[in-house]
Short mmCIF file of C-alpha atoms in Angstrom, two decimals:
data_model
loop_
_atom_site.label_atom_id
_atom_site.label_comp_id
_atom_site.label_asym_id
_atom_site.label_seq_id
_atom_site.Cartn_x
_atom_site.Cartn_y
_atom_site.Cartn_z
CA UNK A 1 -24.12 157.46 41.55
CA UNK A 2 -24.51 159.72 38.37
CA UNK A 3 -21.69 160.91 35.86
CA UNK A 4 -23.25 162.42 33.12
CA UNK A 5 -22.25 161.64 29.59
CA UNK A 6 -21.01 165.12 29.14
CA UNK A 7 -18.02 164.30 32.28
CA UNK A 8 -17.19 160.93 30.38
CA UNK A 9 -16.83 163.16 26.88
CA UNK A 10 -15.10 166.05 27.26
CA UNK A 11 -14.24 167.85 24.40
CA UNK A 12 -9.94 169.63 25.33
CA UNK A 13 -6.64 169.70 24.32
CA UNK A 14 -4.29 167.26 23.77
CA UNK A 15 -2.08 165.28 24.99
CA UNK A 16 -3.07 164.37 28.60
CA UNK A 17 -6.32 164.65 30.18
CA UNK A 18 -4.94 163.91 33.47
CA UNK A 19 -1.93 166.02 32.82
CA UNK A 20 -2.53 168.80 30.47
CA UNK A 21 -6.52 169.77 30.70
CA UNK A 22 -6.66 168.83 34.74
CA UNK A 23 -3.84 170.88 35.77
CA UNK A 24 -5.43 173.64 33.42
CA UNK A 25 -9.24 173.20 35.13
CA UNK A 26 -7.36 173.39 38.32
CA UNK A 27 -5.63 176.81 37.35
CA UNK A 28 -9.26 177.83 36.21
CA UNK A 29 -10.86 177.37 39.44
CA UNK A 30 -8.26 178.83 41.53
CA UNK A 31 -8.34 181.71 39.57
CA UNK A 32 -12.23 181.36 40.81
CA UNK A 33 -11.35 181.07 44.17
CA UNK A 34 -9.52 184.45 44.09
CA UNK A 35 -11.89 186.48 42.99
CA UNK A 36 -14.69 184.84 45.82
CA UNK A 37 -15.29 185.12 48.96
CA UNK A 38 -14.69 181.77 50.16
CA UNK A 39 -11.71 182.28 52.02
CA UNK A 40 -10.29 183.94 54.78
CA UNK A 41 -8.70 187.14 52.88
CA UNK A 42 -6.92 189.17 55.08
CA UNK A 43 -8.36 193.36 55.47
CA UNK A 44 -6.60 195.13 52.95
CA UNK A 45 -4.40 192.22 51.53
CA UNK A 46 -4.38 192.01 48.07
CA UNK A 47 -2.81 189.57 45.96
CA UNK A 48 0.43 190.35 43.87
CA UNK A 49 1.83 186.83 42.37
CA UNK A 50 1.02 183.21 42.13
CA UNK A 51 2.81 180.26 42.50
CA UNK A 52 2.15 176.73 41.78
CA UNK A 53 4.11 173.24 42.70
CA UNK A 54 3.50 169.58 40.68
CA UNK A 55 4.18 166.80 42.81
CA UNK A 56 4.09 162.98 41.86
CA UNK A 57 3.46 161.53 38.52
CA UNK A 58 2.82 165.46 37.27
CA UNK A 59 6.35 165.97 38.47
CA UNK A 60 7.89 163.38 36.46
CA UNK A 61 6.21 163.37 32.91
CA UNK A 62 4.97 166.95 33.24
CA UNK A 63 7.37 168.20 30.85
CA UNK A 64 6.53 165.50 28.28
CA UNK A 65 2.70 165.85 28.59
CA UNK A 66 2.55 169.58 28.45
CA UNK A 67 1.62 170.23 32.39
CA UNK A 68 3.56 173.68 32.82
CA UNK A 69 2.19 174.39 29.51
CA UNK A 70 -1.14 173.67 30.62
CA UNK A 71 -0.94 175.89 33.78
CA UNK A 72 0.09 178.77 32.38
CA UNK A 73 -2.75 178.56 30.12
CA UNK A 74 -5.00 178.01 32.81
CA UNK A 75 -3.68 181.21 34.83
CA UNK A 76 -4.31 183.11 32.15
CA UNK A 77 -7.79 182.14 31.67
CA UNK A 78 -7.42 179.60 29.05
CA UNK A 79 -10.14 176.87 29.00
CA UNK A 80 -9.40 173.20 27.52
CA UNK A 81 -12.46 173.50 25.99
CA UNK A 82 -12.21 176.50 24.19
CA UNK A 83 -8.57 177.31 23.87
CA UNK A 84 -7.28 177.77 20.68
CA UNK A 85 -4.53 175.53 20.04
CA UNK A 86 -2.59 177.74 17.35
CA UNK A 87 -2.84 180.12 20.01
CA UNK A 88 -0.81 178.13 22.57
CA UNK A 89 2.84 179.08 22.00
CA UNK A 90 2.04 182.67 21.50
CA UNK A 91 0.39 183.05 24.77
CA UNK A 92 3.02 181.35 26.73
CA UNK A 93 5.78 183.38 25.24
CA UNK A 94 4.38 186.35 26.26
CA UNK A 95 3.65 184.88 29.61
CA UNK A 96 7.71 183.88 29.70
CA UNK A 97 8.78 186.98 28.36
CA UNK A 98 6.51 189.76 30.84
CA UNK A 99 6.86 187.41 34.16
CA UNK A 100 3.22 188.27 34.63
CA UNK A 101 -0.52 186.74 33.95
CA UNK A 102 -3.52 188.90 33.70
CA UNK A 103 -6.28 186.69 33.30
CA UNK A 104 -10.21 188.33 32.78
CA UNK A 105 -11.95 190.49 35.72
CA UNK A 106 -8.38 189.91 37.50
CA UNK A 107 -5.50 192.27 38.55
CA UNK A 108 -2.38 191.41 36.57
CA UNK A 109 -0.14 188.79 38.96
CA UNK A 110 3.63 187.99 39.01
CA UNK A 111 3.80 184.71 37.83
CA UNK A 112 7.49 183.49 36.06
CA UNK A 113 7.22 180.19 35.11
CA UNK A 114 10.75 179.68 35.41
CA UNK A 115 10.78 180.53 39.15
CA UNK A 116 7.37 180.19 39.99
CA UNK A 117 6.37 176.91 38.84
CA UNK A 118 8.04 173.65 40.26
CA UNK A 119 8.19 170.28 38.99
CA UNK A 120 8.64 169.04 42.58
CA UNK A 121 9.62 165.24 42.57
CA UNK A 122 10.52 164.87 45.69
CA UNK A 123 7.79 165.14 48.08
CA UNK A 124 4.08 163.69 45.95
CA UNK A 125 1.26 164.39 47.34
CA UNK A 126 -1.02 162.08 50.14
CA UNK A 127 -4.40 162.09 48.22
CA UNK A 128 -3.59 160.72 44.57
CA UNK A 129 -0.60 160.72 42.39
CA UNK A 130 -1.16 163.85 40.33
CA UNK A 131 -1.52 166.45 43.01
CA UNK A 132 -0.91 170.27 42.63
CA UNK A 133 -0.27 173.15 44.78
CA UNK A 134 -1.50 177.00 44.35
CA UNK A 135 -0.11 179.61 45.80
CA UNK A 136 -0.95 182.89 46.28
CA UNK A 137 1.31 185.55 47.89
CA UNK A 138 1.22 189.61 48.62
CA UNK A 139 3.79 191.63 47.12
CA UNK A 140 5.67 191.28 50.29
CA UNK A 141 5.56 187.51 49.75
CA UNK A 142 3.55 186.62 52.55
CA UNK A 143 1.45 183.58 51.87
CA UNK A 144 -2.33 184.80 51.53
CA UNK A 145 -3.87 181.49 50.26
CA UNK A 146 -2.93 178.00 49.12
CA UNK A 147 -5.26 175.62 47.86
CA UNK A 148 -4.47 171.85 46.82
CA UNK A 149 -5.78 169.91 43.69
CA UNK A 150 -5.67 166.71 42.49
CA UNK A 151 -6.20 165.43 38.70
CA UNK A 152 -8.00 162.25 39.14
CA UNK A 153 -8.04 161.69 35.43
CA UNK A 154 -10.09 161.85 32.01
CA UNK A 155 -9.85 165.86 33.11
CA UNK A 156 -11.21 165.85 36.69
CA UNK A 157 -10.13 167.92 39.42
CA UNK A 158 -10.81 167.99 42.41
CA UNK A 159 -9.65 169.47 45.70
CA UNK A 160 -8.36 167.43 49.06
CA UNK A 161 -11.53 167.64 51.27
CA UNK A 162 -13.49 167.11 47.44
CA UNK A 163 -11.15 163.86 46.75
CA UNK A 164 -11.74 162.99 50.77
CA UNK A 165 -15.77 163.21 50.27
CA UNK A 166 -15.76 161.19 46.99
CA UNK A 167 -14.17 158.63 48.60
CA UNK A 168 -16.58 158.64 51.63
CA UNK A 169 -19.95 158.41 49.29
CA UNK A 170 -18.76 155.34 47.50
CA UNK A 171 -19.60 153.64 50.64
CA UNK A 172 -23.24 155.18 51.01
CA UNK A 173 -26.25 154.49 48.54
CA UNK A 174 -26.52 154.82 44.88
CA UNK A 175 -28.06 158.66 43.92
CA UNK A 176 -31.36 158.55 44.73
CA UNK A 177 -32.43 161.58 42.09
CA UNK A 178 -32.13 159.77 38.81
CA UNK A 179 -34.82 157.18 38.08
CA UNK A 180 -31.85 154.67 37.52
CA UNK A 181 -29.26 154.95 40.13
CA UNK A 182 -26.94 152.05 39.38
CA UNK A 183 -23.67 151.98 41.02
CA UNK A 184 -22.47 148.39 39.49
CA UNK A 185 -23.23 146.41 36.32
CA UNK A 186 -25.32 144.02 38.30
CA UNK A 187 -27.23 146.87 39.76
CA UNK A 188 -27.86 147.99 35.82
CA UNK A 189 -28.75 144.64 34.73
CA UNK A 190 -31.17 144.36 37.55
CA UNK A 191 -32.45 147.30 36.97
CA UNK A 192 -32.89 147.09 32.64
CA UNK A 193 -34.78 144.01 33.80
CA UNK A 194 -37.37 145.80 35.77
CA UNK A 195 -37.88 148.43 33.62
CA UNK A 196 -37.78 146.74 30.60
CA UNK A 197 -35.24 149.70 28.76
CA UNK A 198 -32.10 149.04 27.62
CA UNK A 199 -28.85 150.51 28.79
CA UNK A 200 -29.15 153.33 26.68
CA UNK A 201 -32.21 154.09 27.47
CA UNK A 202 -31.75 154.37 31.35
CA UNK A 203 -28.83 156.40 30.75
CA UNK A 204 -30.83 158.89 28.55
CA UNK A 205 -33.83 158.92 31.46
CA UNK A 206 -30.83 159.86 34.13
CA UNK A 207 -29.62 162.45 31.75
CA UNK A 208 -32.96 163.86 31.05
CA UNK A 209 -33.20 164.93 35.13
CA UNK A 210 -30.36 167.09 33.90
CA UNK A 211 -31.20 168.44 30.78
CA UNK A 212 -33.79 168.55 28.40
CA UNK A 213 -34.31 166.19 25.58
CA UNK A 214 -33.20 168.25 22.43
CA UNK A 215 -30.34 169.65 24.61
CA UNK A 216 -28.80 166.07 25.28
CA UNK A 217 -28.90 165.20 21.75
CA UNK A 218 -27.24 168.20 20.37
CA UNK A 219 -24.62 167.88 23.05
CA UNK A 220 -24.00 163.95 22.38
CA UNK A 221 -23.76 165.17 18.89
CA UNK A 222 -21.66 167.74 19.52
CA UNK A 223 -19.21 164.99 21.04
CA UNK A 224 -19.31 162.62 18.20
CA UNK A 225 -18.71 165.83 15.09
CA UNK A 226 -15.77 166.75 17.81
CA UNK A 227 -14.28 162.74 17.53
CA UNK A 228 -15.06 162.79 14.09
CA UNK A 229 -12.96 166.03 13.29
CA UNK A 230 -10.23 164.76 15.02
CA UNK A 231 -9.97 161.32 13.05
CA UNK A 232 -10.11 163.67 9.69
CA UNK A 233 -7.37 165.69 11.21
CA UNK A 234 -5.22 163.42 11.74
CA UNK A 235 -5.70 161.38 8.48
CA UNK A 236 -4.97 164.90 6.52
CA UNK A 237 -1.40 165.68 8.99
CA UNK A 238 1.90 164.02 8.13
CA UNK A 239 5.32 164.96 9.73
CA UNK A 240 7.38 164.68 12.91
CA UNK A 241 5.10 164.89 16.48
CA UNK A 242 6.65 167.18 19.04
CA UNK A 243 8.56 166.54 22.34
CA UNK A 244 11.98 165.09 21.19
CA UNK A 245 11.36 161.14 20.03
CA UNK A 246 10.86 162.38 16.24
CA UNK A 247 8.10 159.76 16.33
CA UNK A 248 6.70 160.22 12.71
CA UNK A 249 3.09 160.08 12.20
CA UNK A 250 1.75 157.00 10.38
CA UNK A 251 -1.95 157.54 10.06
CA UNK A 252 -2.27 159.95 6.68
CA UNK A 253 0.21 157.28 5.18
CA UNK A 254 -2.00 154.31 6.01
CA UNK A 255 -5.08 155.76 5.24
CA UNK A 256 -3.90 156.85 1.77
CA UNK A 257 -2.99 152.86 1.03
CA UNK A 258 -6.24 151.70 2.50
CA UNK A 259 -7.96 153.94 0.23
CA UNK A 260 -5.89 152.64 -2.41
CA UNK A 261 -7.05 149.43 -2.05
CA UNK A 262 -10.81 150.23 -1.21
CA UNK A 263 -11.16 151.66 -4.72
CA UNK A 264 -9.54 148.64 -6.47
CA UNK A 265 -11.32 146.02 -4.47
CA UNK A 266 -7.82 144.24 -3.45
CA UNK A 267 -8.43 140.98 -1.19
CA UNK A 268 -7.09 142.47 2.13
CA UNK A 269 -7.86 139.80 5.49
CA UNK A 270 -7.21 142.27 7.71
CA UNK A 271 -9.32 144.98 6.31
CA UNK A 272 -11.55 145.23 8.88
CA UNK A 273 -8.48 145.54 11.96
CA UNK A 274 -6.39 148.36 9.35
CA UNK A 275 -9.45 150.61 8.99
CA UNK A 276 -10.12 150.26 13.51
CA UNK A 277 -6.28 151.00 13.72
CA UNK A 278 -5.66 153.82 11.28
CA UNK A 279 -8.81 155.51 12.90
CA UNK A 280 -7.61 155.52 16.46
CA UNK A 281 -3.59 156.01 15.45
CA UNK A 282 -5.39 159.32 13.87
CA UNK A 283 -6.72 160.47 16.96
CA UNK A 284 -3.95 159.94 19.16
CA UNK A 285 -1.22 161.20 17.11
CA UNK A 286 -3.77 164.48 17.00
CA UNK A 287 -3.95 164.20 20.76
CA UNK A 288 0.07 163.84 21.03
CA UNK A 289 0.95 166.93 18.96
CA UNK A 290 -1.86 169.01 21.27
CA UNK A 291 -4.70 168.86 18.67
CA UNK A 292 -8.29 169.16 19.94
CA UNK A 293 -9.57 165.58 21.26
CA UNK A 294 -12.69 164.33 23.30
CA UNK A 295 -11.43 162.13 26.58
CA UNK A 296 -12.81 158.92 26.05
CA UNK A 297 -12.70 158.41 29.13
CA UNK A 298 -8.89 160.29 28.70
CA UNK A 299 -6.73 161.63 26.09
CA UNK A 300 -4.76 158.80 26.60
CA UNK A 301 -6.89 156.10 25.49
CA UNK A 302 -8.82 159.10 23.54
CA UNK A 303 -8.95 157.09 20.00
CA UNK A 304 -10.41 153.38 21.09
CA UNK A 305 -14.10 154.72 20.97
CA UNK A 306 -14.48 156.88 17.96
CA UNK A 307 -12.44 154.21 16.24
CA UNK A 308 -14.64 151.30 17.26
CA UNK A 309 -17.98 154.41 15.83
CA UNK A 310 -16.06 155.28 12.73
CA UNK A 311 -15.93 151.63 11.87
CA UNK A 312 -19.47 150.81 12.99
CA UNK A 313 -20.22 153.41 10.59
CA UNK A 314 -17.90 152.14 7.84
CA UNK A 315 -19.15 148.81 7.39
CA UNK A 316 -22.74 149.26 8.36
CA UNK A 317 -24.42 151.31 5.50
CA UNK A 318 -27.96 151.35 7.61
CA UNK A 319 -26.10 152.87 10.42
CA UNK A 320 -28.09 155.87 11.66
CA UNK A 321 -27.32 159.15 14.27
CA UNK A 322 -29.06 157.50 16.63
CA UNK A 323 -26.91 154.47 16.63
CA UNK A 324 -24.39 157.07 17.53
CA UNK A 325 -26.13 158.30 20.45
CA UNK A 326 -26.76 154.98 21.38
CA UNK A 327 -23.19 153.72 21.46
CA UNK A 328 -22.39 157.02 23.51
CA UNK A 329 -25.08 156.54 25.96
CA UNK A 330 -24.06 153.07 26.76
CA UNK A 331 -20.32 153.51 26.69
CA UNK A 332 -20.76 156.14 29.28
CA UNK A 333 -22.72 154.33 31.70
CA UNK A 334 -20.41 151.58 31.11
CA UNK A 335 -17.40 154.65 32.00
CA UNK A 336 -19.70 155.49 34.94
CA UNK A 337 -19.70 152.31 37.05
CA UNK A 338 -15.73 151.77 36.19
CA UNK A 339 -15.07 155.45 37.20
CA UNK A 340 -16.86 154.78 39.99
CA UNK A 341 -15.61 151.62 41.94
CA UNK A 342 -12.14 151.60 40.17
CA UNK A 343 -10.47 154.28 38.39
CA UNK A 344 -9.54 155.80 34.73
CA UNK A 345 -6.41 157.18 35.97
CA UNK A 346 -2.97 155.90 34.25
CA UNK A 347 -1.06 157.36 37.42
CA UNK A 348 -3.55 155.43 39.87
CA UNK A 349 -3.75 151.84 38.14
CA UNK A 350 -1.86 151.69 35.22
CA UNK A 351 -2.81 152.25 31.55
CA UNK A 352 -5.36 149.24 31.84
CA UNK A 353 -7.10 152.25 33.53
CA UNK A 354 -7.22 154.33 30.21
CA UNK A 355 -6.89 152.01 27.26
CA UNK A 356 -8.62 148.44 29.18
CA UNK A 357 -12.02 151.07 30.24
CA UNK A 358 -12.16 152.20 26.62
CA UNK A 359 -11.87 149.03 24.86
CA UNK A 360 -14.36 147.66 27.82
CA UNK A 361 -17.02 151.27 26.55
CA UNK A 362 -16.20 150.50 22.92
CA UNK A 363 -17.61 147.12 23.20
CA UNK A 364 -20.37 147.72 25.28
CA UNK A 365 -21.30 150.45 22.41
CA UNK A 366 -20.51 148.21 19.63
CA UNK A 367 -22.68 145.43 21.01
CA UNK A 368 -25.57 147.68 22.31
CA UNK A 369 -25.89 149.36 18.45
CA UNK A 370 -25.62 145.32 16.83
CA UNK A 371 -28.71 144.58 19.13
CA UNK A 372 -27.02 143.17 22.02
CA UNK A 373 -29.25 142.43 25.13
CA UNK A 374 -28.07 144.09 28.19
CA UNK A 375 -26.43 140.79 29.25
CA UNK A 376 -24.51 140.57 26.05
CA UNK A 377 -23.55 144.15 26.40
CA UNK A 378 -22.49 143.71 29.84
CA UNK A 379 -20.26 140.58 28.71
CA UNK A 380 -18.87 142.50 26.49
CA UNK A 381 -18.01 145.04 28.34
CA UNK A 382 -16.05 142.28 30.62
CA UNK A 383 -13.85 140.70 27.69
CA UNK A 384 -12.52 143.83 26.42
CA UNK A 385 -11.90 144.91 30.61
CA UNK A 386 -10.21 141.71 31.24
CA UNK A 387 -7.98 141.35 28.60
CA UNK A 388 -6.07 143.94 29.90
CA UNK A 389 -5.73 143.35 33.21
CA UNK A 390 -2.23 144.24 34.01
CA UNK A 391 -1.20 146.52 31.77
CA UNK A 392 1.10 148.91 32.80
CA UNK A 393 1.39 152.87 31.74
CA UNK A 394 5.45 153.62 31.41
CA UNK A 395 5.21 156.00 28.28
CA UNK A 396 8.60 156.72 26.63
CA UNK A 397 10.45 160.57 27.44
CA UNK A 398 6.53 160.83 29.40
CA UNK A 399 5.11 161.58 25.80
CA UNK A 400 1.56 160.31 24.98
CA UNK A 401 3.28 158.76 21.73
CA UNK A 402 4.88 155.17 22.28
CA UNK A 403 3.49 152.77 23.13
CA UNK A 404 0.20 154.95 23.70
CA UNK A 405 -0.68 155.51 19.96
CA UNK A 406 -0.35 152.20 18.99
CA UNK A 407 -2.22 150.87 21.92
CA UNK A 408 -5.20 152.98 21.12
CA UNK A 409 -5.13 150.57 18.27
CA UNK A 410 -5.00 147.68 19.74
CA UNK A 411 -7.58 148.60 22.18
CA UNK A 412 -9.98 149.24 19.14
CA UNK A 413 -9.42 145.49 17.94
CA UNK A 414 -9.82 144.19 20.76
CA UNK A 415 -13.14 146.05 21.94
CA UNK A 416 -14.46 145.15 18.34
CA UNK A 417 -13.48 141.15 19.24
CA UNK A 418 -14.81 141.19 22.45
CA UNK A 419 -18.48 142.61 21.37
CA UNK A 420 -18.07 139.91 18.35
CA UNK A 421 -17.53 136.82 21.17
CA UNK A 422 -20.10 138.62 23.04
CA UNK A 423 -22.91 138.80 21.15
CA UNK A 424 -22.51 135.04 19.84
CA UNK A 425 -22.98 133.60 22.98
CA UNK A 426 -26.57 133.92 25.08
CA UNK A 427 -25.14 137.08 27.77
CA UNK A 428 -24.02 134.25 30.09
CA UNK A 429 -20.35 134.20 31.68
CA UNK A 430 -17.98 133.06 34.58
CA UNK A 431 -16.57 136.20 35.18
CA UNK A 432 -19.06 139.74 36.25
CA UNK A 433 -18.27 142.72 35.01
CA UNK A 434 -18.44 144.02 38.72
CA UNK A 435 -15.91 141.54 39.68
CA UNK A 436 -13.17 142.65 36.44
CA UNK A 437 -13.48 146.24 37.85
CA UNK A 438 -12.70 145.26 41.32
CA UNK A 439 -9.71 143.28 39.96
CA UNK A 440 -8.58 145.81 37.97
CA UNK A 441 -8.83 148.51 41.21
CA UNK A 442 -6.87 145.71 43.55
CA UNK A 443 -4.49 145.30 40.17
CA UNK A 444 -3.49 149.35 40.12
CA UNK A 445 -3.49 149.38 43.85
CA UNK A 446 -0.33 146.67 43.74
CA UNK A 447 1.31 147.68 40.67
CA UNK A 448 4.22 149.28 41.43
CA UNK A 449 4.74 153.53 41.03
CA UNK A 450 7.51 152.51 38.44
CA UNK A 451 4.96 151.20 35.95
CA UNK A 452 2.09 154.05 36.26
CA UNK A 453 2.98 157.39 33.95
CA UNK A 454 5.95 158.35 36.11
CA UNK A 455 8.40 157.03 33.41
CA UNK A 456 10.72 155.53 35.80
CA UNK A 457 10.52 151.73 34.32
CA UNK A 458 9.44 149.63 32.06
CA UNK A 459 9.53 150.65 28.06
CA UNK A 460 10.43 154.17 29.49
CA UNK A 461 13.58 153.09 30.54
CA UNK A 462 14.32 150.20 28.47
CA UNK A 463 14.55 151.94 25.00
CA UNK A 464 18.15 152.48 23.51
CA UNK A 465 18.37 156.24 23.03
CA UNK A 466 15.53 157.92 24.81
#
């Protein structure tokens, strides 16, 4: 099993990963598939317009997170990656006003988003709550070809028979062609204690099969300066965040009164906790209002991690770049083995999905960069995990604003407590990582659909006035 640092970290656009850049990487490749020859493309048929269907919890909180934005980016060749978010509006009102996409090396296709693109929320999908349908048709509107997707979340898409195989080969063996295959934490334990490297370094040996040494550091580095713009964003940005709550953001104002009392050396207990919060409340209220973010392992829970850096860096004046990459390295390995027998998806398990993995990578970061052992780091990794257990992902109107900023925050405290309790005790616990993952999996498997980003209970149904 091997998810490279660079699938943990993506650098995209706000404010979903699962709904806003996967349904746009989905419109990507399809656009791919068109111009291939790996389907069955009838002699002389040639493709006039496009059509595209969101089923289950892309349905129901598309609107709010920017999904039919998202694909009509995507159809016109857009990129999360890349995309320009001042850009955005422009290109979908032209897209609005000529009924037609015309994406690079393409023909231009009928595509009117009023008509042609369906928030279906009727009839979800059978592999995974945020499933997609593309269409495309002849100018006769025969059917030519149809291709499903599925948004698995922190920005990965896949297709049915893909989804259908990745299921299948988390029952075979660990991938043989990195030096460190672990699948599980006690697999990586057991194997840091025959090699003698730390979590880190395993990770960087697995990435290394992959890419060369300078190129891994430059792009680790390239994530951090992209987490780190985003924090001073959204310390500089006051006003109103889109979508209809009038949800003001908090961040510049509580980073100017920090400041404030930084330079006059005011007694303030809770220093330590305002300086994790304001950090992450600056990323997500960048990620809510579209801004570029990193998913970490999603947009949703996108502020937890460079919080819990920012504030490694804040308080620790010997703090180096490498810490950085260290606290990367390990957080994504940590990402890995979570991704892998559970899930990071809000819509498949809940928000303890999003916010509980980050808080569970921030720690194992935090404590691998304050000289944790690989035990310690591991234990760590299980506090943070298992202290949310449970928790549910009803965001309000289906924006990524309440309670999702805030939360961020929260999840930065408590991934900064949980390395803390961590690295005072000897690496010893009652309760495995491994077995906190497969809780949380069995936990998102029961919760009901009500309580995971469909907006249909919980606080998005329960507030006066939304």
């Amino acid at each position: 099993m091997f998810l490279s640092v660079f699938d943990v970290f993506k650098i995209g656009i706000g404010p979903s990963s699962s709904h806003t850049m996967g349904p746009m990487s989905a419109a990507n490749r399809f656009l791919e598939l068109l111009l291939s020859n790996d389907w069955p493309r009838p002699t002389g048929a040639a493709v006039a317009a496009l059509k595209v269907s969101l089923h289950g919890s892309l349905a129901f909180t598309g609107i709010g997170h920017g999904t039919g934005r998202a694909v009509i980016l995507g159809l016109v060749g857009e990129e999360p990656h890349s995309v320009d978010p001042d850009r955005m509006d422009a290109i979908i009102a032209d897209v609005e006003r000529t009924g037609r996409v015309t994406p690079p090396g393409h023909p231009s296709y009928e595509f009117k988003p009023a008509t042609d693109l369906i928030f279906d929320k009727k009839q979800p999908l059978p592999g995974h709550a945020n499933g997609m349908s593309f269409s495309a048709l002849d100018r006769d509107g025969r059917l030519l070809l149809k291709r499903i997707y599925y948004s698995i979340g922190g920005g990965f898409v896949v297709t049915d028979t893909e989804l259908e195989a990745m299921r299948a080969s988390k029952k075979t063996a660990s991938d043989a062609r990195v030096p460190y295959p672990f699948s599980s934490a006690k697999q990586m334990l057991e194997m840091s204690h025959g090699s003698g490297l730390t979590i880190a370094q395993m990770k960087r040996a697995n990435e290394l099969t992959k890419v060369t040494e300078a190129e891994l550091d430059e792009g680790v580095d390239r994530i951090w300066d992209a987490m780190k713009n985003c924090i001073d964003r959204g310390l500089k940005v006051d006003g109103i965040m889109p979508g209809g709550l009038k949800v003001k953001r908090r961040a510049r104002a509580i980073h100017d009164r920090l400041n404030e009392e930084w330079r006059s050396n005011r007694l303030n207990p809770l220093l330590a906790n305002d300086w994790l919060s304001v950090y992450a409340m600056a990323v997500n209220e960048e990620n809510a209002g579209g801004g570029r973010v990193v998913t970490a392992p999603t947009n949703g829970a996108a502020g937890v991690i460079p919080a819990t850096v920012r504030y490694y860096l804040h308080f620790h004046d010997d703090a180096t770049q490498e810490d950085i990459r260290t606290f990367l390295l390990t957080a994504a390995a940590i990402g890995g083995i979570i991704k892998h027998n559970a899930s990071i998806s809000g819509a498949e398990v809940g928000c303890q999905g999003e916010v509980g993995s980050a808080a569970a990578m921030a720690a194992a970061g935090l404590a691998a960069v304050m000289g944790g052992s690989p035990e310690q780091i591991e234990n760590a990794a299980e506090i943070a995990l298992e202290h949310h257990l449970g928790m549910t992902c009803d965001p309000i109107a289906g924006l990524v604003q309440v309670p999702c900023i805030e939360r961020n925050a929260l999840g930065a405290v408590k991934a900064v407590t949980a390395a803390s309790l961590a690295l005072k005790g000897d690496g010893s616990h009652f309760v495995p990582l491994d077995a906190c993952i497969e809780t949380m999996r069995q936990t998102g498997m029961d919760m009901s659909e009500k309580y995971k980003e469909t907006s249909t209970g919980g606080l998005a149904v329960n507030v006066v006035e939304c």
